[in-house]
Coordinates of N, CA and C in Angstrom, one line a residue:
X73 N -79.5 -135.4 -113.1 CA -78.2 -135.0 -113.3 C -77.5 -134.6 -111.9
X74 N -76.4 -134.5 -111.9 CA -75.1 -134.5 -110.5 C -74.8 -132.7 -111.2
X75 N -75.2 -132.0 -109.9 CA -74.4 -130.6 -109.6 C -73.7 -130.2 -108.3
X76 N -72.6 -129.2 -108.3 CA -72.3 -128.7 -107.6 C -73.0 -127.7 -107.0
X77 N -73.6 -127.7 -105.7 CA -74.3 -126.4 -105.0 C -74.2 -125.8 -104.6
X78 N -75.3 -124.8 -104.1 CA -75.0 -124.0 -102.4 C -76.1 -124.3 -101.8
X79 N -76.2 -125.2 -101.2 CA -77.5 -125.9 -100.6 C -78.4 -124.7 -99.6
X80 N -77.7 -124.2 -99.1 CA -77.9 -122.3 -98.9 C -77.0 -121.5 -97.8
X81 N -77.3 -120.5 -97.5 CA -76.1 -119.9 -97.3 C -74.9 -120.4 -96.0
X82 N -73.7 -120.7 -96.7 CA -72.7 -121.2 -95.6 C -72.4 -122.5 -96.0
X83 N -72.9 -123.2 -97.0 CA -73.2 -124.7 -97.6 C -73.5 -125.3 -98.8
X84 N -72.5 -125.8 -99.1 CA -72.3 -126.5 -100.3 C -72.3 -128.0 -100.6
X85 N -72.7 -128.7 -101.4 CA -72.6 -130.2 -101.8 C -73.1 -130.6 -103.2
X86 N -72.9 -131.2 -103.1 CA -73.2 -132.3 -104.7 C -74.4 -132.6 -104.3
X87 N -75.5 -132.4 -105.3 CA -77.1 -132.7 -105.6 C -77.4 -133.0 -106.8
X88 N -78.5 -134.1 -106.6 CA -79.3 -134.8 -107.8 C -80.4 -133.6 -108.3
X89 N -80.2 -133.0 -109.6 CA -81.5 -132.3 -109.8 C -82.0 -133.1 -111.1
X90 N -83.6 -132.4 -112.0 CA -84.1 -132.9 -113.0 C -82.7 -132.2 -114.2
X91 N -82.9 -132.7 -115.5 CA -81.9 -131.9 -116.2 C -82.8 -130.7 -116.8
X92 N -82.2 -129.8 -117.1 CA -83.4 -128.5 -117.8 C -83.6 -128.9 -119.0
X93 N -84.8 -128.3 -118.8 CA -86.0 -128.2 -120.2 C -85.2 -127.2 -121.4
X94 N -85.6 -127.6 -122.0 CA -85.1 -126.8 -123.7 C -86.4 -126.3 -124.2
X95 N -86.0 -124.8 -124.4 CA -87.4 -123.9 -124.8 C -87.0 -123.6 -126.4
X96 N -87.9 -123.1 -127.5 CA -88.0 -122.8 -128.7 C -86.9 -122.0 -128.8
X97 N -86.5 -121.1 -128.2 CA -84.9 -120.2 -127.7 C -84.3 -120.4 -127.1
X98 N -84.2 -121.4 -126.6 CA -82.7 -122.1 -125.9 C -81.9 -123.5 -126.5
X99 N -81.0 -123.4 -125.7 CA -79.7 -124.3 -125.6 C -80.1 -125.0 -124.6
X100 N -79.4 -126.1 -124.4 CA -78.6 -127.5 -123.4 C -77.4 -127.5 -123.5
X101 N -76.7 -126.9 -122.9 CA -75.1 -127.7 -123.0 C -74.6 -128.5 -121.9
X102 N -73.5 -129.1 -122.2 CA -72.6 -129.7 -121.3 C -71.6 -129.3 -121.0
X103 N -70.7 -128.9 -119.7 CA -69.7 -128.2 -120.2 C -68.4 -128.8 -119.9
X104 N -67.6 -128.2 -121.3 CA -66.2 -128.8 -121.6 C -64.8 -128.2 -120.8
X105 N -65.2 -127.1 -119.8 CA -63.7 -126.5 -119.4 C -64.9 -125.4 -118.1
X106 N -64.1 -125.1 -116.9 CA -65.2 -124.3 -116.1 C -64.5 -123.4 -115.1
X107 N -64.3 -122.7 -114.5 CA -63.7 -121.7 -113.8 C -64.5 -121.2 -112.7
X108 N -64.1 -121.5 -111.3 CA -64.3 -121.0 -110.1 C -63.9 -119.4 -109.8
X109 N -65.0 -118.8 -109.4 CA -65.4 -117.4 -109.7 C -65.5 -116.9 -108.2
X110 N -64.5 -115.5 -107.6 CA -64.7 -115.0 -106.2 C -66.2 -115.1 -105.7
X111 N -67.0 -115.0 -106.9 CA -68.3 -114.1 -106.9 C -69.3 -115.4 -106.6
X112 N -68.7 -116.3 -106.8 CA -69.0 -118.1 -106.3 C -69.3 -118.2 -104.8
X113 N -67.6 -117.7 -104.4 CA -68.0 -117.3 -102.8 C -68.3 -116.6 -101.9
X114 N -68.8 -115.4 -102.8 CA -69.6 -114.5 -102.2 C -71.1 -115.4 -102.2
X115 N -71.4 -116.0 -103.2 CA -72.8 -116.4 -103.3 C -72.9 -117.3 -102.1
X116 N -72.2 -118.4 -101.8 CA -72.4 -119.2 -101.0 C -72.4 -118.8 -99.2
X117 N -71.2 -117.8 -99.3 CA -71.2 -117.6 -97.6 C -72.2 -115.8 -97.3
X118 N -72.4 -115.2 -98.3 CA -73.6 -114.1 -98.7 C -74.8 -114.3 -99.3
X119 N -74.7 -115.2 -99.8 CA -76.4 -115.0 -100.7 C -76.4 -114.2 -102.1
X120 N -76.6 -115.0 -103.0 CA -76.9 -113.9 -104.0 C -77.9 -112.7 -104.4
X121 N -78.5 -112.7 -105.0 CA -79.5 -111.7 -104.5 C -80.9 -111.9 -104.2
X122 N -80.4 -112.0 -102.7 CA -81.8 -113.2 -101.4 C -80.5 -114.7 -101.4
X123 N -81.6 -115.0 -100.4 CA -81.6 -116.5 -99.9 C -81.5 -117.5 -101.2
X124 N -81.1 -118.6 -101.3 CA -80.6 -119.3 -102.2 C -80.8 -121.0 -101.6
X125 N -81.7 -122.0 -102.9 CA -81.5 -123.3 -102.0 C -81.1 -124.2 -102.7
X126 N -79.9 -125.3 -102.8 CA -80.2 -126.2 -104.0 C -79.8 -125.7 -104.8
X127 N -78.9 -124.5 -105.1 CA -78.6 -123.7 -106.5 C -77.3 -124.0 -107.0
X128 N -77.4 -124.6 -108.4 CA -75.7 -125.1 -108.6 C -75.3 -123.9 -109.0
X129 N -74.2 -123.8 -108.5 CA -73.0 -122.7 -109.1 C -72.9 -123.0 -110.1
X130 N -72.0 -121.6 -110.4 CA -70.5 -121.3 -111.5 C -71.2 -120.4 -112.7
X131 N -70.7 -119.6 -113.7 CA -70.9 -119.0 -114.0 C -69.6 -118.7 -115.3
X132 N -68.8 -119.5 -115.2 CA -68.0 -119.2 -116.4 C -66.9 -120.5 -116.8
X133 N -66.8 -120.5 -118.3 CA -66.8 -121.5 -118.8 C -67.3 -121.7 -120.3
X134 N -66.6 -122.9 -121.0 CA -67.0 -123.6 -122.3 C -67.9 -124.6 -122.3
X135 N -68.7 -124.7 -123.5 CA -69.4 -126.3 -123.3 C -69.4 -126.1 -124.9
X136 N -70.3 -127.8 -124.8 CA -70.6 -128.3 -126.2 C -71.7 -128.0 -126.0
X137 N -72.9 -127.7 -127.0 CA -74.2 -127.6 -127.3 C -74.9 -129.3 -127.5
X138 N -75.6 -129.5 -126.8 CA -76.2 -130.9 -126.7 C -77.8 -130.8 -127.6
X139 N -78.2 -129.6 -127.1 CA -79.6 -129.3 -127.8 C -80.0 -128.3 -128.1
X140 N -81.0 -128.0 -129.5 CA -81.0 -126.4 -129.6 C -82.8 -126.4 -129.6
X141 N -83.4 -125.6 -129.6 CA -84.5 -125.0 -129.5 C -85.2 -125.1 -131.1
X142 N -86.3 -124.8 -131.6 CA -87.0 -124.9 -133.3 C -86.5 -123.4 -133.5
X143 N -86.5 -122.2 -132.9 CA -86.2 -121.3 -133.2 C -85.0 -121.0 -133.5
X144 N -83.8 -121.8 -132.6 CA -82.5 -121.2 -132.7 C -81.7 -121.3 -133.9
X145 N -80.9 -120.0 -134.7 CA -80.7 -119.9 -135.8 C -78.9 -120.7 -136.4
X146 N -78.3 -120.0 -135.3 CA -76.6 -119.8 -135.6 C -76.2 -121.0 -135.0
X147 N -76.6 -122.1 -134.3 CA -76.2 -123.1 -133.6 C -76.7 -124.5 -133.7
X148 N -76.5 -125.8 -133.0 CA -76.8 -126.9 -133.5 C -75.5 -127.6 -132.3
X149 N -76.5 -128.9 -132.3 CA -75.8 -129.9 -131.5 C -74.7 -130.1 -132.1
X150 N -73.7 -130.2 -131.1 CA -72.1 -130.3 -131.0 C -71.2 -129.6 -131.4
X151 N -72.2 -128.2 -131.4 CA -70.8 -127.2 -131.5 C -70.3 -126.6 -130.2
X152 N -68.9 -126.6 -130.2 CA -68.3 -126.0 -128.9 C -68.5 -124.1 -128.9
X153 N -68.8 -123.8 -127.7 CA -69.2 -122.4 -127.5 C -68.6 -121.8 -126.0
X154 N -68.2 -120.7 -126.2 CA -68.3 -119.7 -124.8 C -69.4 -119.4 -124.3
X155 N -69.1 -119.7 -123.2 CA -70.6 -119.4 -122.4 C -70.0 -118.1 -121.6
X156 N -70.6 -116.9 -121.7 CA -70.5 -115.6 -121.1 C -71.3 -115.7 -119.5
X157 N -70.5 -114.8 -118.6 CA -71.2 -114.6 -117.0 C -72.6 -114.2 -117.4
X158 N -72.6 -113.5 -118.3 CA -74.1 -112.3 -118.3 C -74.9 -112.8 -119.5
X159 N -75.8 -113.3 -119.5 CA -76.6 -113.9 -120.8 C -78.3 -113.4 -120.4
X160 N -78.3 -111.8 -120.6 CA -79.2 -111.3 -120.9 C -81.1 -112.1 -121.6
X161 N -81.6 -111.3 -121.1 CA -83.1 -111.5 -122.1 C -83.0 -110.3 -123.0
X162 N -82.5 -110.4 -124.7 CA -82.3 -109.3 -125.5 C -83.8 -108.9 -125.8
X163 N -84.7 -109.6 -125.8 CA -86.3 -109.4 -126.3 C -86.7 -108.4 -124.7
X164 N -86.0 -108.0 -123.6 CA -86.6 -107.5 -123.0 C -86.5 -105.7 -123.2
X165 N -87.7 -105.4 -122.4 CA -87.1 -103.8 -122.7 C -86.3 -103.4 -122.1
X166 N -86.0 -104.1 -121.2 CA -84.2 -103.5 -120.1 C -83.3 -103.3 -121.2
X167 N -83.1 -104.1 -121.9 CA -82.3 -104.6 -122.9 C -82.2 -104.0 -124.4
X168 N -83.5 -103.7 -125.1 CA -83.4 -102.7 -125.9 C -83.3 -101.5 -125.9
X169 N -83.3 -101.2 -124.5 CA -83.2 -99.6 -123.7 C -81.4 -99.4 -123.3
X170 N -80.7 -100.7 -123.8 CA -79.5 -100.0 -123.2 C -79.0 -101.0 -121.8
X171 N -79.9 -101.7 -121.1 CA -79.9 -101.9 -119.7 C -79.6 -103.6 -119.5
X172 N -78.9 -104.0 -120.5 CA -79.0 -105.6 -120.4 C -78.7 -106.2 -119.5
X173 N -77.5 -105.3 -118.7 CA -77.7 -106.5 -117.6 C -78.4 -106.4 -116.4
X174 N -79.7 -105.7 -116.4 CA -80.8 -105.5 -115.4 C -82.1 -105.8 -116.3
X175 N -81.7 -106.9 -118.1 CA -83.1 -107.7 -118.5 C -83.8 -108.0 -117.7
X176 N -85.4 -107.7 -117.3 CA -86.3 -108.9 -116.4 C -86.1 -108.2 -115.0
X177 N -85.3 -107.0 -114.6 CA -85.1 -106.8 -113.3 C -83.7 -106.4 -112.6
X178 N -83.9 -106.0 -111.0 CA -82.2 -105.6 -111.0 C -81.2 -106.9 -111.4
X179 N -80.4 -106.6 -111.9 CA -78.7 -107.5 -111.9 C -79.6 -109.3 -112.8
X180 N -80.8 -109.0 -113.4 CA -81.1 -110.2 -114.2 C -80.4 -110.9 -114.8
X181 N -79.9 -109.6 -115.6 CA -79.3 -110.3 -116.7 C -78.0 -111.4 -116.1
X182 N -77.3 -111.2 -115.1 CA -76.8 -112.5 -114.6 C -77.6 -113.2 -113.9
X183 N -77.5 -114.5 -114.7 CA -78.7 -115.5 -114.4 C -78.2 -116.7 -113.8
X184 N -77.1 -116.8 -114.3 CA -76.3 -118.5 -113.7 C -75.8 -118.2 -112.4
X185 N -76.4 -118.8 -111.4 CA -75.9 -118.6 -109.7 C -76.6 -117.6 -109.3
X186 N -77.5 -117.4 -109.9 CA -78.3 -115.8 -109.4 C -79.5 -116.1 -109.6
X187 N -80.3 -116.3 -110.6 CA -81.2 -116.4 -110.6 C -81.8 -117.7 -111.1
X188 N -80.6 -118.4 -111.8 CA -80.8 -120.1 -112.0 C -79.7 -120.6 -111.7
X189 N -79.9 -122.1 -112.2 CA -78.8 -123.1 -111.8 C -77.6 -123.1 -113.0
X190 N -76.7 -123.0 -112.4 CA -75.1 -122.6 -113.0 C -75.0 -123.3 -113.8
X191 N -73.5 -123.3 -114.0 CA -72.4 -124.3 -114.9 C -72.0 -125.4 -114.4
X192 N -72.0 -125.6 -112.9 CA -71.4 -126.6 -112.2 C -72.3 -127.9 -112.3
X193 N -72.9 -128.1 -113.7 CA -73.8 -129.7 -113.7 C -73.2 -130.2 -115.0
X194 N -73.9 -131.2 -114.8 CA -73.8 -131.9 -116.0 C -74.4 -131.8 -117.1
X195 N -75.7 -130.9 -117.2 CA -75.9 -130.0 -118.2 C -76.4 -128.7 -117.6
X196 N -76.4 -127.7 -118.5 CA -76.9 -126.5 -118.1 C -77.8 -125.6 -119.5
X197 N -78.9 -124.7 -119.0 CA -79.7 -124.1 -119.6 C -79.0 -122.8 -120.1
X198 N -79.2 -122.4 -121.5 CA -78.6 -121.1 -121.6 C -80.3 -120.3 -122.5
X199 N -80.4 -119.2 -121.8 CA -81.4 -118.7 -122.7 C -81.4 -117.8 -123.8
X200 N -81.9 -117.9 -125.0 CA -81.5 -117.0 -126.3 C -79.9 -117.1 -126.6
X201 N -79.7 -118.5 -127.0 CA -77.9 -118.1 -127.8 C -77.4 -117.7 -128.4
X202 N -78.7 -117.6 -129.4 CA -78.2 -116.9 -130.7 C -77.5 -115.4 -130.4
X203 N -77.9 -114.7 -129.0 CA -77.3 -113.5 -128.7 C -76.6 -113.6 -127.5
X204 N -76.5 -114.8 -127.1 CA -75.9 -115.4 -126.0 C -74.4 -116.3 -125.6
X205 N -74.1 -116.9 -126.8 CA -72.7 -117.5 -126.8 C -71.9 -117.1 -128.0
X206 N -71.2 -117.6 -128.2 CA -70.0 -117.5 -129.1 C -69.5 -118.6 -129.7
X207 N -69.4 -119.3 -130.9 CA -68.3 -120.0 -131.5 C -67.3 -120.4 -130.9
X208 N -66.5 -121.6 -130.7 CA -65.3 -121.1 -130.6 C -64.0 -122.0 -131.8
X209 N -63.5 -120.9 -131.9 CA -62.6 -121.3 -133.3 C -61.8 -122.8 -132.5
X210 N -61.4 -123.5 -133.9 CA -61.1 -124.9 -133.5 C -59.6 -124.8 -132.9
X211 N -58.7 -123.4 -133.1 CA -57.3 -123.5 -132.4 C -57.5 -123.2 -131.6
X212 N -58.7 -122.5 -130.6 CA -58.4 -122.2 -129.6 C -59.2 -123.5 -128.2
X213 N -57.9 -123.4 -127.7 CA -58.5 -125.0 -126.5 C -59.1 -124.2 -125.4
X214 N -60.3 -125.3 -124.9 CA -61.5 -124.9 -124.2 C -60.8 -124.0 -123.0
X215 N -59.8 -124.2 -122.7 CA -58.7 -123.8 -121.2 C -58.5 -122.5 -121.2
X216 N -58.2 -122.1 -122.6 CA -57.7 -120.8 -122.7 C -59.0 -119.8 -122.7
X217 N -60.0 -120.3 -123.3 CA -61.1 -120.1 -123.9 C -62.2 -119.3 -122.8
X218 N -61.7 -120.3 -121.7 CA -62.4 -120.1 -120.9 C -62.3 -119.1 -120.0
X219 N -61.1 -118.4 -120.0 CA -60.9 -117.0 -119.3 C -61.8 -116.3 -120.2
X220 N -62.1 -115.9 -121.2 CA -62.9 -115.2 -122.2 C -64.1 -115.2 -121.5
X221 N -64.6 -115.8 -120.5 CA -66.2 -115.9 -120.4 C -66.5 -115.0 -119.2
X222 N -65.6 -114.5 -118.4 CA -65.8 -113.1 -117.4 C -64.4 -113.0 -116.7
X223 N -63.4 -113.7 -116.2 CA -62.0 -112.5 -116.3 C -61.9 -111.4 -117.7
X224 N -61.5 -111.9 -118.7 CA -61.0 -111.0 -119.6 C -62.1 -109.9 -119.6
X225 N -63.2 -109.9 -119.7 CA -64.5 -108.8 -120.4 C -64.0 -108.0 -118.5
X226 N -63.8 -108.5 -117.3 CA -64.2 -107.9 -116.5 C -63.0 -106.9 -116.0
X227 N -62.0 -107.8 -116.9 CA -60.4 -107.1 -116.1 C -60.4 -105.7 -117.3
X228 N -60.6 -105.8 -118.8 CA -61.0 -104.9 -119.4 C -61.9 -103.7 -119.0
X229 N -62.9 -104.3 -119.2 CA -63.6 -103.4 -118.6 C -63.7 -102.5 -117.6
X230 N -62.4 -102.6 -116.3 CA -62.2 -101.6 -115.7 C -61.2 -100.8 -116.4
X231 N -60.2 -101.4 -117.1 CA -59.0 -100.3 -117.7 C -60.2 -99.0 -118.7
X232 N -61.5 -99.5 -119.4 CA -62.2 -98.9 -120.2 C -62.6 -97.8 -119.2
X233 N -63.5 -98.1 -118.0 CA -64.2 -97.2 -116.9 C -62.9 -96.2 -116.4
X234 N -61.3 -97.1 -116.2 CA -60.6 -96.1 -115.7 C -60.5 -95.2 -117.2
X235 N -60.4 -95.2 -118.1 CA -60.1 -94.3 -119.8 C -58.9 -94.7 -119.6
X236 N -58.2 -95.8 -119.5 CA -56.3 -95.7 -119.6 C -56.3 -95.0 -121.0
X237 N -55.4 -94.1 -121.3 CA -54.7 -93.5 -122.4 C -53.7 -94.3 -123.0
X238 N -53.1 -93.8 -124.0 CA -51.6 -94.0 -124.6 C -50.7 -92.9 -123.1
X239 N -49.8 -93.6 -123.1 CA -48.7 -93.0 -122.2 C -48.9 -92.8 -120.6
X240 N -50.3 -92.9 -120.1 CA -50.7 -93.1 -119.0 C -49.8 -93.9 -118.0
X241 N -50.1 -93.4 -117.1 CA -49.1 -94.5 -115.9 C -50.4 -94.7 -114.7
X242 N -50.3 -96.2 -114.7 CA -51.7 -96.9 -113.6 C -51.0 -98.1 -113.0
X243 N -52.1 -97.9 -111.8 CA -51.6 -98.8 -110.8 C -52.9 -99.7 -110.8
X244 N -52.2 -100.6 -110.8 CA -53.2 -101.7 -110.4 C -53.3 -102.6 -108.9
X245 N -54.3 -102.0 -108.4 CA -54.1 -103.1 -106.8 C -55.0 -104.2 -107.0
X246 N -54.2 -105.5 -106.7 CA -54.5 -106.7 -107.0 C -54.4 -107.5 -107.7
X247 N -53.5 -108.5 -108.1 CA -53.6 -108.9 -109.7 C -54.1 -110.7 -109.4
X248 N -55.0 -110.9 -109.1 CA -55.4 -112.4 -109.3 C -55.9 -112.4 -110.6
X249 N -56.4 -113.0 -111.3 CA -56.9 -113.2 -112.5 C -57.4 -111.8 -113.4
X250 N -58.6 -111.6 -112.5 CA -59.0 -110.5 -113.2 C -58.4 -109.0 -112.9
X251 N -57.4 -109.1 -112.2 CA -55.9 -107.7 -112.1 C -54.7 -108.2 -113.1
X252 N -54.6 -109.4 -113.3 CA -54.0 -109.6 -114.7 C -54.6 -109.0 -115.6
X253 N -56.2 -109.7 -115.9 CA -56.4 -109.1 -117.1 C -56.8 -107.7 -117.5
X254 N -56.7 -106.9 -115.8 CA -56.6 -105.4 -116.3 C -55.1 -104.9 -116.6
X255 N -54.0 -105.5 -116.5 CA -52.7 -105.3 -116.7 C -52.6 -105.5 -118.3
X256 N -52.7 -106.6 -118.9 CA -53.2 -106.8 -120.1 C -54.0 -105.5 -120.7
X257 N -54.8 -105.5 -120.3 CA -55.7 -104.5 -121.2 C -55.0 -102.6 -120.6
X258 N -54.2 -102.9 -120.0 CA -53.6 -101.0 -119.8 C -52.5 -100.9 -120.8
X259 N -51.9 -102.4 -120.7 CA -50.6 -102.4 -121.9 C -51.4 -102.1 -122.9
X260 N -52.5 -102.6 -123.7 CA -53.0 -102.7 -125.0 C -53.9 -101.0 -125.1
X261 N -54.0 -100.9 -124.1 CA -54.1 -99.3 -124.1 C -53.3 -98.4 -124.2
X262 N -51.8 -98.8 -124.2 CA -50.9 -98.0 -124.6 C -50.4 -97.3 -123.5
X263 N -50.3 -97.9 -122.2 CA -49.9 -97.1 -120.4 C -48.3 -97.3 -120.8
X264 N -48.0 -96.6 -120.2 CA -46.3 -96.4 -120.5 C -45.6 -96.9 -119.6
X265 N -46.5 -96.6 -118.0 CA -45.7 -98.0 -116.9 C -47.0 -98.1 -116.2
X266 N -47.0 -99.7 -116.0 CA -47.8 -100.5 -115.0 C -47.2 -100.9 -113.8
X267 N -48.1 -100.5 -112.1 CA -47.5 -100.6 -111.2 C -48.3 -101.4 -110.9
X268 N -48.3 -102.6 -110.0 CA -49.3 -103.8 -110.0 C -48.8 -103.9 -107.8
X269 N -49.7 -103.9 -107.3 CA -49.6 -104.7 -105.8 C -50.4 -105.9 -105.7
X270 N -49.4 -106.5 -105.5 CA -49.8 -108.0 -104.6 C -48.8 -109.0 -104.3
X271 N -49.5 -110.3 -103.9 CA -48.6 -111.2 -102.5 C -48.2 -112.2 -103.1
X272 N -49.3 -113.2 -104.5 CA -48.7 -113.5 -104.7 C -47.4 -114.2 -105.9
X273 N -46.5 -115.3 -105.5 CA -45.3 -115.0 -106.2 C -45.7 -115.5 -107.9
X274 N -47.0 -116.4 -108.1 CA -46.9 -116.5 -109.3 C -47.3 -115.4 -110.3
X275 N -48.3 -114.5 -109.7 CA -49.0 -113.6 -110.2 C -48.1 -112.8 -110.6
X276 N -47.3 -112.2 -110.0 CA -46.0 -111.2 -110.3 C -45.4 -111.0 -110.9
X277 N -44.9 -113.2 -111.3 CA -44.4 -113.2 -112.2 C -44.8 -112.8 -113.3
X278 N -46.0 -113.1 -113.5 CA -47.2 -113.3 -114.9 C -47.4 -111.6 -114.8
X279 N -47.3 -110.7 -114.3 CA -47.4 -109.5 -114.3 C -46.5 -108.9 -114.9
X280 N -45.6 -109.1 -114.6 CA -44.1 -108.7 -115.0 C -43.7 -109.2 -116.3
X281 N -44.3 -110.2 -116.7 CA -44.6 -110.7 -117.7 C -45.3 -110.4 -119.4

C-alpha cells in the first residue's frame, strides 16, 4: 500500500509499505475524510518521541472498517467510524489505573505518528475498537465528522482545565482550529464575553461567529 511519510526527521514522501496485519482485537480501515494536524509538523521537522523512519503520518480522521478481528464485538466490515488521536491499550494497567494516555508507556496511548504508522495510507491499523472508535450516525458527513477526532476533544478540553464558568470572561490566544473549538466550548460553558487574538481574516470571522 501507498502512504504519506516522514522518511525521518526534516523529510517527507510517499512510500510503498506491507498493509497491516489484523489481530483478534483489531480493525483495518480505510480512510474516508483526514485532517492535517500542527503535531504532524512537529513530528516531521522534531521527531516524535525519538528518531522516526518510514512512518506514515496523520492521526485524525474517518474511515470505513475493512476488517475486524474474531474477538471484535460492536463492529464489522463497512461500517463508517471516527477514528480518535488517542486509541489507548484499555487492557493495560496504565489504563485501568486512570493513565490511558501513557497505556504501554510515556505518551503510548498516542500511537498513530508516534509509535505506529498513521492515517495517511491506504489502510491503517487500529487496536481494540471496540474501546477505540465510534459509530458514525448516517447524517453526519465524514467532513464534519472529522473535526471530532482531536480539534473538538482538544479545543474542549482546555476550556475544562481552564474551569470556564457561567458568566466568566476568557480570552483566547489563537484561534486556528483548535482556538475555535475552545471558543465553542467557553460559549457552551456559559462565558459571558469571549476575547479571541489572531491574524487570520477567516478565523475571526468564524470567531465572531
Amino acid at each position: 500500500m501507498k502512504g504519506f511519510a516522514m522518511r525521518k526527521i526534516g523529510q517527507t514522501g510517499w512510500i510503498e509499505k506491507e498493509r497491516p496485519q489484523c489481530g483478534p482485537l483489531d480493525a483495518i480501515c480505510k480512510p474516508l475524510a483526514l485532517a492535517p494536524c500542527t503535531s504532524d509538523i512537529h513530528t516531521v521537522w522534531e521527531g516524535a518521541v525519538g528518531e522516526r523512519t518510514d512512518m506514515i503520518l496523520g492521526h485524525e480522521g474517518c474511515a470505513e472498517i475493512v476488517e475486524v478481528g474474531a474477538l471484535v464485538k460492536d463492529f464489522k466490515p463497512g461500517d463508517r467510524v471516527l477514528v480518535p488521536a488517542i486509541t489507548p491499550d484499555w487492557n493495560s494497567v496504565e489504563a485501568q489505573a486512570g493513565f490511558q494516555m501513557h497505556s504501554g508507556g510515556m505518551l503510548a496511548g498516542w500511537k498513530f505518528s508516534n509509535f505506529k504508522d498513521g492515517l495517511f495510507g491506504e489502510f491503517f491499523h487500529v487496536n481494540d475498537p471496540d474501546g477505540n472508535v465510534a459509530h458514525l450516525p448516517k447524517n453526519i458527513s465524514t467532513a464534519d465528522a472529522c473535526m471530532l477526532s482531536d480539534m473538538v476533544p482538544t479545543g474542549f478540553h482546555g476550556a475544562e482545565l481552564a474551569d470556564v464558568q457561567y458568566g466568566d470572561e476568557v480570552l483566547v490566544i489563537g484561534i486556528g482550529p483548535v482556538g475555535l473549538m475552545s471558543v465553542a466550548a467557553c460559549a457552551l460553558r456559559g462565558a459571558s464575553r469571549i476575547m479571541v487574538v489572531g491574524t487570520r481574516p477567516t478565523c475571526i470571522e468564524v470567531a465572531k461567529s
